Amino acid sequence: MKTDSKRCSRQASWLVFAGVFLSPSYALAGEGPFFVTYTHQMEEPGNLEITTKNVTGKPTGGERFLGSALEFEYGLKAWWTTEVYLDGQTTAHDSTVFTGYRWENRFRVLPREHWINPVLYVEFEDINGADKSLLEVVDNDGEADLTGLNSENRIEKKREIEAKLILGSYFKGWTFAENFIAEKNVRHAPFEFGYAVGISRPLALAARPDRCNFCPENFQAGVELYGGLGTHENFGLFDTSHYVAPTLGWTLANGPRFTVSPTFGITETSARFLLRFAVSYELDQFGRSARRLFRNNGVGQ
Amino acid sequence: MRRLYAVIRAASFLLLATAAWARIGTLVQQAPPKSTAVSDPFEGQQQAQLAGAKLFARECAACHGLDAGGKGKVPPLNQADVREAKPGALFWVLRNGSLKRGMPSFAHLPEPQRWQIIAYLKTLKRR
């Protein structure tokens, strides 16, 4: 009986994946072309967006690395989006390691759209010191954190709670976003702060009538600026890293979105140059499809 | 006497519930008068309607159905109340959504694209 139930669950899982990946249904992915900055756009209820965010660079005195984060973003409600990240990295002449996971939740505060729209963000992350996904910059994070051996860096455990205040606005096709970040290690260490701001715009505001890959409305260009702001004991810009990153997003007519962002460090402690790139795909009404498949297969009965 | 109080309580409850329901109405009815006065710059333009159809398939069809006939609890959009609604009211709904009813905001779409969707919605007829 148990074996039957297991087999059934396995079949259902395969069906879910086959169903959603072979399904022609899709939606445009995500929240603009940003890598670090969040806008106030929430994931649509029931949609699942899968993204791989990558960053590569060669820090001074270190080896070239590729940091990766695999992101699963799901719209639970119109006002609540939840995400899980799986992080890993590979360093040349060293090793490839899994560096931990993050679970984040975003809550839209105001029911209507205003000239500025707040969203609250809460995240728990359980990563180690070898993590190089650079999904945010806080405190005195800098180029030195990207060097060293994986075997030594991964000993350091980082179980942290992170909160963000996300502010976003849309004005005449432009997207403006401002994030204020506070992070705290659950064991010790002071509160650490950071910021991220971004601005973007599609290359055309009105859509063309034909289905096309190279329509200008499929491209979004922008720039983001982010960095650390020290700790509550040592708040400010002294000895902190800051980056400026032009960014370009391109969405294909059948759904996948590609984003690339050359990133330039603008202070002494920042990495000189990083290249970020991402691929994302949004599965429309994943929740509904999964529920229907489980119901049709009698799983859980 | 006790029965009279019970009847009064039930009647009051029904009255309040009806008043609350009337106030909620449809989403389109909630649009403030100032918003409904705005007109669609693409109204009646065939190119805009075609672009709107493309955007509808991408942004709206997953919930409302490709034929806009609705799915489950999600309301159909090929109805007279949508066709006859003021474009400004539909624009207000697309901009704000309704977090309570699970309708997300589409403010992230540039304004011309939202108007193109509305131009397409106006052409829909029930099959």
Short mmCIF file of C-alpha atoms in Angstrom, two decimals:
data_model
loop_
_atom_site.label_atom_id
_atom_site.label_comp_id
_atom_site.label_asym_id
_atom_site.label_seq_id
_atom_site.Cartn_x
_atom_site.Cartn_y
_atom_site.Cartn_z
CA MET A 1 0.00 0.00 0.00
CA LYS A 2 2.78 2.31 1.01
CA THR A 3 4.69 1.44 -2.17
CA ASP A 4 1.62 2.20 -4.30
CA SER A 5 1.19 5.52 -2.59
CA LYS A 6 4.88 6.33 -3.11
CA ARG A 7 4.71 5.34 -6.78
CA CYS A 8 1.59 7.43 -7.20
CA SER A 9 3.24 10.46 -5.61
CA ARG A 10 6.30 10.01 -7.82
CA GLN A 11 4.14 9.74 -10.94
CA ALA A 12 2.19 12.80 -9.90
CA SER A 13 5.38 14.76 -9.35
CA TRP A 14 6.61 13.86 -12.82
CA LEU A 15 3.23 14.79 -14.25
CA VAL A 16 3.35 18.16 -12.53
CA PHE A 17 6.74 18.92 -14.02
CA ALA A 18 5.83 17.55 -17.46
CA GLY A 19 2.54 19.41 -17.34
CA VAL A 20 3.98 22.76 -16.47
CA PHE A 21 7.08 22.62 -18.63
CA LEU A 22 5.28 21.34 -21.72
CA SER A 23 2.40 23.69 -21.20
CA PRO A 24 2.17 26.49 -23.76
CA SER A 25 1.01 28.90 -21.08
CA TYR A 26 3.52 31.52 -19.93
CA ALA A 27 3.74 35.04 -18.67
CA LEU A 28 6.34 37.74 -18.77
CA ALA A 29 8.88 37.21 -16.06
CA GLY A 30 9.55 39.41 -13.17
CA GLU A 31 10.19 42.76 -11.77
CA GLY A 32 12.24 44.64 -14.29
CA PRO A 33 15.85 44.19 -15.22
CA PHE A 34 17.34 44.52 -11.71
CA PHE A 35 19.57 42.05 -9.88
CA VAL A 36 19.72 43.58 -6.40
CA THR A 37 16.96 46.19 -6.29
CA TYR A 38 13.37 45.09 -5.73
CA THR A 39 10.43 46.96 -7.17
CA HIS A 40 6.99 46.86 -5.57
CA GLN A 41 5.69 44.52 -8.27
CA MET A 42 4.40 41.30 -6.73
CA GLU A 43 4.24 37.88 -8.35
CA GLU A 44 0.76 37.17 -9.71
CA PRO A 45 -1.20 34.76 -7.50
CA GLY A 46 -0.57 31.13 -8.50
CA ASN A 47 2.35 31.96 -10.84
CA LEU A 48 5.78 30.44 -10.32
CA GLU A 49 8.85 32.18 -11.67
CA ILE A 50 12.10 30.25 -11.90
CA THR A 51 15.26 32.31 -12.27
CA THR A 52 18.93 31.59 -12.24
CA LYS A 53 20.92 34.65 -11.20
CA ASN A 54 24.65 34.48 -11.78
CA VAL A 55 27.62 36.69 -11.12
CA THR A 56 31.20 36.26 -12.22
CA GLY A 57 34.33 38.22 -11.45
CA LYS A 58 38.01 38.02 -10.54
CA PRO A 59 38.80 39.77 -7.29
CA THR A 60 42.28 41.20 -6.72
CA GLY A 61 44.37 38.50 -5.07
CA GLY A 62 41.74 35.84 -5.69
CA GLU A 63 40.60 33.42 -8.36
CA ARG A 64 37.81 33.90 -10.90
CA PHE A 65 34.47 32.74 -9.50
CA LEU A 66 30.91 32.11 -10.64
CA GLY A 67 28.26 32.61 -7.97
CA SER A 68 24.79 31.28 -8.68
CA ALA A 69 21.39 31.54 -7.08
CA LEU A 70 18.47 29.44 -8.27
CA GLU A 71 15.29 31.29 -7.37
CA PHE A 72 11.73 29.99 -7.11
CA GLU A 73 9.26 32.83 -6.72
CA TYR A 74 5.61 32.07 -6.09
CA GLY A 75 2.61 34.37 -5.78
CA LEU A 76 0.64 33.12 -2.78
CA LYS A 77 -1.76 36.06 -2.76
CA ALA A 78 -1.98 39.30 -4.70
CA TRP A 79 -0.37 40.94 -1.62
CA TRP A 80 2.06 38.16 -0.63
CA THR A 81 4.96 36.73 -2.64
CA THR A 82 7.28 34.06 -1.30
CA GLU A 83 10.66 32.95 -2.67
CA VAL A 84 13.22 30.27 -2.05
CA TYR A 85 16.82 30.61 -3.23
CA LEU A 86 19.41 27.85 -3.48
CA ASP A 87 22.92 29.30 -3.60
CA GLY A 88 26.17 27.82 -4.84
CA GLN A 89 29.44 28.90 -6.38
CA THR A 90 32.43 27.62 -8.20
CA THR A 91 35.94 29.07 -7.95
CA ALA A 92 38.71 28.44 -10.47
CA HIS A 93 41.54 26.21 -9.17
CA ASP A 94 39.46 25.49 -6.08
CA SER A 95 36.04 23.77 -5.89
CA THR A 96 32.29 23.97 -6.46
CA VAL A 97 30.19 24.21 -3.33
CA PHE A 98 26.57 24.56 -2.27
CA THR A 99 26.52 27.56 0.01
CA GLY A 100 23.04 27.56 1.50
CA TYR A 101 19.46 28.68 1.07
CA ARG A 102 17.30 31.74 1.61
CA TRP A 103 13.58 32.05 2.20
CA GLU A 104 12.04 35.43 1.67
CA ASN A 105 8.56 36.91 1.84
CA ARG A 106 7.28 40.19 0.48
CA PHE A 107 4.10 41.85 1.67
CA ARG A 108 2.38 44.67 -0.13
CA VAL A 109 1.16 47.17 2.44
CA LEU A 110 -1.28 49.43 0.59
CA PRO A 111 -4.21 47.96 -1.34
CA ARG A 112 -4.19 50.60 -4.08
CA GLU A 113 -1.48 52.01 -6.34
CA HIS A 114 -0.04 55.34 -5.16
CA TRP A 115 2.74 57.64 -6.30
CA ILE A 116 5.01 55.70 -3.96
CA ASN A 117 4.23 52.14 -2.86
CA PRO A 118 5.77 50.41 0.16
CA VAL A 119 6.41 46.68 0.35
CA LEU A 120 7.82 44.93 3.44
CA TYR A 121 10.40 42.21 2.91
CA VAL A 122 11.52 39.61 5.45
CA GLU A 123 14.13 36.97 4.74
CA PHE A 124 15.83 34.17 6.62
CA GLU A 125 19.08 32.96 5.16
CA ASP A 126 21.24 30.04 6.18
CA ILE A 127 24.38 30.41 4.10
CA ASN A 128 28.09 30.04 4.71
CA GLY A 129 31.08 32.31 4.23
CA ALA A 130 31.82 30.85 0.78
CA ASP A 131 28.61 32.33 -0.66
CA LYS A 132 29.32 34.61 -3.61
CA SER A 133 25.86 35.19 -5.04
CA LEU A 134 26.01 38.88 -4.01
CA LEU A 135 22.25 39.29 -3.83
CA GLU A 136 22.76 42.30 -1.57
CA VAL A 137 25.61 44.37 -0.19
CA VAL A 138 25.52 45.43 3.47
CA ASP A 139 27.89 46.62 6.17
CA ASN A 140 31.53 46.56 4.97
CA ASP A 141 31.06 43.69 2.49
CA GLY A 142 33.79 44.05 -0.08
CA GLU A 143 36.23 42.49 -2.49
CA ALA A 144 38.12 40.76 0.35
CA ASP A 145 35.02 38.58 1.00
CA LEU A 146 35.39 37.11 -2.49
CA THR A 147 38.88 35.73 -1.91
CA GLY A 148 40.17 32.79 0.14
CA LEU A 149 39.71 29.05 -0.13
CA ASN A 150 36.23 27.55 -0.23
CA SER A 151 37.19 24.92 2.33
CA GLU A 152 38.07 27.67 4.83
CA ASN A 153 35.31 30.14 3.95
CA ARG A 154 32.51 27.60 4.24
CA ILE A 155 33.28 27.02 7.91
CA GLU A 156 31.77 30.40 8.72
CA LYS A 157 28.00 30.02 9.24
CA LYS A 158 25.69 32.92 8.47
CA ARG A 159 22.18 32.49 9.80
CA GLU A 160 20.71 35.89 9.27
CA ILE A 161 17.41 37.70 9.31
CA GLU A 162 17.12 40.42 6.73
CA ALA A 163 14.45 43.08 6.46
CA LYS A 164 13.92 45.52 3.64
CA LEU A 165 11.68 48.44 3.07
CA ILE A 166 10.94 48.48 -0.64
CA LEU A 167 9.56 51.65 -2.16
CA GLY A 168 8.48 51.71 -5.76
CA SER A 169 6.84 54.05 -8.25
CA TYR A 170 5.84 54.02 -11.89
CA PHE A 171 5.81 57.29 -13.77
CA LYS A 172 5.24 57.64 -17.52
CA GLY A 173 6.78 54.25 -18.27
CA TRP A 174 9.69 54.72 -15.88
CA THR A 175 10.15 52.42 -12.89
CA PHE A 176 11.78 53.87 -9.77
CA ALA A 177 12.72 51.64 -6.84
CA GLU A 178 14.45 52.31 -3.53
CA ASN A 179 15.37 49.62 -0.99
CA PHE A 180 16.60 50.10 2.57
CA ILE A 181 18.21 46.97 3.99
CA ALA A 182 18.81 45.88 7.60
CA GLU A 183 20.42 42.54 8.35
CA LYS A 184 21.17 40.77 11.63
CA ASN A 185 23.02 37.57 12.37
CA VAL A 186 20.75 35.60 14.71
CA ARG A 187 23.62 34.62 17.00
CA HIS A 188 25.71 37.72 17.41
CA ALA A 189 27.07 40.71 15.47
CA PRO A 190 25.46 44.11 15.14
CA PHE A 191 22.72 45.22 12.74
CA GLU A 192 24.15 45.77 9.27
CA PHE A 193 22.70 48.20 6.76
CA GLY A 194 22.68 48.67 3.02
CA TYR A 195 20.73 50.27 0.22
CA ALA A 196 19.81 49.70 -3.42
CA VAL A 197 18.17 52.06 -5.88
CA GLY A 198 17.20 51.47 -9.48
CA ILE A 199 15.54 53.10 -12.44
CA SER A 200 14.41 51.42 -15.66
CA ARG A 201 12.22 51.87 -18.71
CA PRO A 202 11.14 49.70 -21.64
CA LEU A 203 12.53 50.87 -25.00
CA ALA A 204 8.96 51.40 -26.25
CA LEU A 205 5.84 52.07 -24.21
CA ALA A 206 3.18 50.84 -26.64
CA ALA A 207 3.17 47.24 -27.86
CA ARG A 208 3.36 46.27 -31.51
CA PRO A 209 0.42 44.25 -32.84
CA ASP A 210 2.55 41.37 -34.13
CA ARG A 211 4.17 38.65 -32.02
CA CYS A 212 7.89 39.41 -32.16
CA ASN A 213 11.13 38.75 -30.34
CA PHE A 214 12.84 41.99 -31.26
CA CYS A 215 10.01 44.45 -30.64
CA PRO A 216 11.42 47.40 -28.66
CA GLU A 217 8.82 46.89 -25.90
CA ASN A 218 10.50 43.52 -25.15
CA PHE A 219 13.67 45.30 -24.04
CA GLN A 220 14.07 47.07 -20.72
CA ALA A 221 17.09 49.20 -19.93
CA GLY A 222 18.02 50.59 -16.56
CA VAL A 223 20.68 51.27 -14.03
CA GLU A 224 21.02 50.31 -10.39
CA LEU A 225 23.21 51.58 -7.60
CA TYR A 226 23.77 49.66 -4.37
CA GLY A 227 26.15 49.39 -1.47
CA GLY A 228 26.73 49.00 2.25
CA LEU A 229 26.04 51.52 4.99
CA GLY A 230 28.01 50.03 7.89
CA THR A 231 26.50 48.86 11.16
CA HIS A 232 24.42 50.49 13.88
CA GLU A 233 27.67 51.08 15.80
CA ASN A 234 29.51 52.44 12.79
CA PHE A 235 26.87 53.79 10.42
CA GLY A 236 27.99 55.57 7.28
CA LEU A 237 29.94 55.24 4.07
CA PHE A 238 33.42 54.78 5.56
CA ASP A 239 35.16 51.63 4.23
CA THR A 240 32.03 50.41 2.42
CA SER A 241 31.56 49.01 -1.08
CA HIS A 242 29.33 50.58 -3.70
CA TYR A 243 28.45 49.50 -7.20
CA VAL A 244 26.86 51.07 -10.24
CA ALA A 245 25.37 48.69 -12.78
CA PRO A 246 23.70 49.41 -16.10
CA THR A 247 21.31 46.61 -16.90
CA LEU A 248 19.40 45.31 -19.90
CA GLY A 249 16.52 42.83 -19.96
CA TRP A 250 15.17 41.07 -23.04
CA THR A 251 11.98 39.04 -23.02
CA LEU A 252 11.33 36.61 -25.86
CA ALA A 253 7.84 36.35 -27.33
CA ASN A 254 7.39 32.87 -25.87
CA GLY A 255 8.31 33.86 -22.33
CA PRO A 256 11.97 33.41 -21.31
CA ARG A 257 13.73 36.53 -20.15
CA PHE A 258 17.46 37.23 -20.32
CA THR A 259 19.10 39.94 -18.26
CA VAL A 260 22.69 41.12 -18.26
CA SER A 261 24.40 43.73 -16.13
CA PRO A 262 28.06 44.80 -16.20
CA THR A 263 28.76 46.00 -12.66
CA PHE A 264 31.43 48.49 -11.69
CA GLY A 265 32.82 48.98 -8.19
CA ILE A 266 33.16 52.66 -7.34
CA THR A 267 35.08 52.57 -4.04
CA GLU A 268 38.45 51.16 -2.94
CA THR A 269 36.92 48.17 -1.17
CA SER A 270 34.54 47.20 -4.02
CA ALA A 271 35.35 44.53 -6.60
CA ARG A 272 36.54 46.36 -9.72
CA PHE A 273 34.24 44.60 -12.19
CA LEU A 274 31.54 41.96 -12.00
CA LEU A 275 29.35 40.58 -14.74
CA ARG A 276 25.83 39.54 -13.78
CA PHE A 277 23.48 37.56 -15.98
CA ALA A 278 20.17 35.85 -15.41
CA VAL A 279 17.61 33.71 -17.19
CA SER A 280 14.05 33.48 -15.96
CA TYR A 281 10.82 31.84 -16.97
CA GLU A 282 7.40 32.29 -15.47
CA LEU A 283 4.89 29.45 -15.27
CA ASP A 284 1.38 30.76 -15.36
CA GLN A 285 -1.03 29.40 -12.78
CA PHE A 286 1.40 26.74 -11.60
CA GLY A 287 -0.56 26.32 -8.37
CA ARG A 288 -3.79 25.61 -10.20
CA SER A 289 -2.14 23.16 -12.64
CA ALA A 290 -0.45 21.29 -9.80
CA ARG A 291 -3.68 21.07 -7.81
CA ARG A 292 -5.60 19.81 -10.85
CA LEU A 293 -2.98 17.16 -11.63
CA PHE A 294 -2.94 15.89 -8.06
CA ARG A 295 -6.73 15.84 -7.99
CA ASN A 296 -6.99 13.96 -11.30
CA ASN A 297 -4.45 11.38 -10.16
CA GLY A 298 -6.22 10.87 -6.85
CA VAL A 299 -3.07 11.65 -4.88
CA GLY A 300 -3.73 12.40 -1.28
CA GLN A 301 -6.95 10.43 -1.19
CA MET B 1 -40.83 39.54 23.17
CA ARG B 2 -37.65 37.46 22.76
CA ARG B 3 -38.85 36.39 19.29
CA LEU B 4 -39.40 40.03 18.32
CA TYR B 5 -35.80 40.89 19.30
CA ALA B 6 -34.53 37.93 17.25
CA VAL B 7 -36.50 39.08 14.21
CA ILE B 8 -35.20 42.65 14.61
CA ARG B 9 -31.62 41.37 14.95
CA ALA B 10 -31.96 39.17 11.84
CA ALA B 11 -33.51 42.03 9.85
CA SER B 12 -30.73 44.43 10.92
CA PHE B 13 -28.09 41.89 9.94
CA LEU B 14 -29.67 41.37 6.51
CA LEU B 15 -29.93 45.13 6.00
CA LEU B 16 -26.26 45.67 6.90
CA ALA B 17 -25.12 42.75 4.73
CA THR B 18 -27.10 44.08 1.76
CA ALA B 19 -25.69 47.57 2.29
CA ALA B 20 -22.14 46.17 2.48
CA TRP B 21 -22.68 44.11 -0.69
CA ALA B 22 -24.09 47.10 -2.54
CA ARG B 23 -21.08 49.15 -1.51
CA ILE B 24 -18.65 46.51 -2.74
CA GLY B 25 -20.33 46.01 -6.13
CA THR B 26 -18.09 45.06 -9.04
CA LEU B 27 -14.54 46.30 -9.31
CA VAL B 28 -15.45 48.59 -12.19
CA GLN B 29 -18.14 50.21 -10.04
CA GLN B 30 -15.53 51.06 -7.41
CA ALA B 31 -13.62 53.38 -9.74
CA PRO B 32 -13.83 56.98 -8.51
CA PRO B 33 -15.64 59.44 -10.84
CA LYS B 34 -12.41 61.36 -11.49
CA SER B 35 -10.81 58.23 -13.00
CA THR B 36 -13.79 57.28 -15.12
CA ALA B 37 -13.69 60.64 -16.92
CA VAL B 38 -10.42 59.71 -18.65
CA SER B 39 -10.84 58.45 -22.24
CA ASP B 40 -8.88 55.77 -24.11
CA PRO B 41 -6.40 57.38 -26.53
CA PHE B 42 -6.51 54.21 -28.67
CA GLU B 43 -10.30 53.81 -28.76
CA GLY B 44 -11.47 52.15 -31.98
CA GLN B 45 -7.94 51.85 -33.44
CA GLN B 46 -7.51 48.43 -35.01
CA GLN B 47 -3.72 48.29 -34.52
CA ALA B 48 -4.17 49.01 -30.83
CA GLN B 49 -6.84 46.31 -30.56
CA LEU B 50 -4.48 43.77 -32.15
CA ALA B 51 -1.68 44.79 -29.80
CA GLY B 52 -4.18 44.58 -26.94
CA ALA B 53 -5.10 41.03 -27.98
CA LYS B 54 -1.42 40.07 -27.83
CA LEU B 55 -1.02 41.67 -24.42
CA PHE B 56 -4.26 40.10 -23.17
CA ALA B 57 -2.98 36.62 -24.15
CA ARG B 58 0.25 37.28 -22.26
CA GLU B 59 -1.00 39.07 -19.16
CA CYS B 60 -4.65 38.17 -18.59
CA ALA B 61 -5.54 34.89 -20.34
CA ALA B 62 -4.01 32.61 -17.70
CA CYS B 63 -6.69 33.66 -15.21
CA HIS B 64 -9.56 34.96 -17.35
CA GLY B 65 -9.19 32.42 -20.19
CA LEU B 66 -7.96 32.97 -23.73
CA ASP B 67 -11.54 33.68 -24.83
CA ALA B 68 -12.00 35.93 -21.75
CA GLY B 69 -14.84 33.65 -20.66
CA GLY B 70 -13.58 33.40 -17.07
CA LYS B 71 -12.15 30.42 -15.19
CA GLY B 72 -13.51 29.08 -11.91
CA LYS B 73 -13.97 32.04 -9.56
CA VAL B 74 -12.27 34.45 -11.98
CA PRO B 75 -14.96 36.54 -13.70
CA PRO B 76 -15.46 36.60 -17.50
CA LEU B 77 -14.48 39.77 -19.34
CA ASN B 78 -16.53 39.20 -22.49
CA GLN B 79 -19.63 40.58 -20.79
CA ALA B 80 -21.75 43.62 -21.45
CA ASP B 81 -20.73 45.27 -18.16
CA VAL B 82 -17.09 45.30 -19.30
CA ARG B 83 -17.92 46.27 -22.89
CA GLU B 84 -20.13 49.11 -21.72
CA ALA B 85 -17.90 50.25 -18.87
CA LYS B 86 -16.14 53.56 -19.21
CA PRO B 87 -12.53 53.07 -20.43
CA GLY B 88 -11.32 55.19 -17.50
CA ALA B 89 -12.96 52.81 -15.03
CA LEU B 90 -11.28 49.80 -16.65
CA PHE B 91 -7.97 51.66 -16.61
CA TRP B 92 -8.44 52.29 -12.89
CA VAL B 93 -9.05 48.56 -12.30
CA LEU B 94 -5.92 47.59 -14.25
CA ARG B 95 -3.83 50.13 -12.35
CA ASN B 96 -5.01 49.22 -8.86
CA GLY B 97 -6.20 45.62 -9.07
CA SER B 98 -7.89 44.28 -5.98
CA LEU B 99 -5.68 42.60 -3.43
CA LYS B 100 -8.77 41.32 -1.62
CA ARG B 101 -10.16 39.56 -4.70
CA GLY B 102 -6.80 38.27 -5.93
CA MET B 103 -6.61 40.61 -8.91
CA PRO B 104 -3.04 41.93 -9.11
CA SER B 105 -2.15 45.47 -10.10
CA PHE B 106 -0.92 45.87 -13.67
CA ALA B 107 0.64 49.25 -13.00
CA HIS B 108 3.99 47.79 -14.09
CA LEU B 109 2.71 47.79 -17.68
CA PRO B 110 3.30 51.17 -19.32
CA GLU B 111 0.11 53.23 -19.68
CA PRO B 112 -0.15 52.81 -23.49
CA GLN B 113 -0.12 49.02 -23.09
CA ARG B 114 -2.91 49.16 -20.51
CA TRP B 115 -4.97 51.30 -22.91
CA GLN B 116 -4.29 48.78 -25.69
CA ILE B 117 -5.68 45.99 -23.49
CA ILE B 118 -8.78 48.09 -22.85
CA ALA B 119 -9.20 48.77 -26.58
CA TYR B 120 -9.19 44.99 -27.08
CA LEU B 121 -11.59 44.33 -24.16
CA LYS B 122 -14.10 46.65 -25.79
CA THR B 123 -14.20 44.39 -28.85
CA LEU B 124 -14.97 41.18 -26.95
CA LYS B 125 -18.35 39.56 -27.35
CA ARG B 126 -19.76 36.57 -25.56
CA ARG B 127 -19.50 33.40 -27.62
#
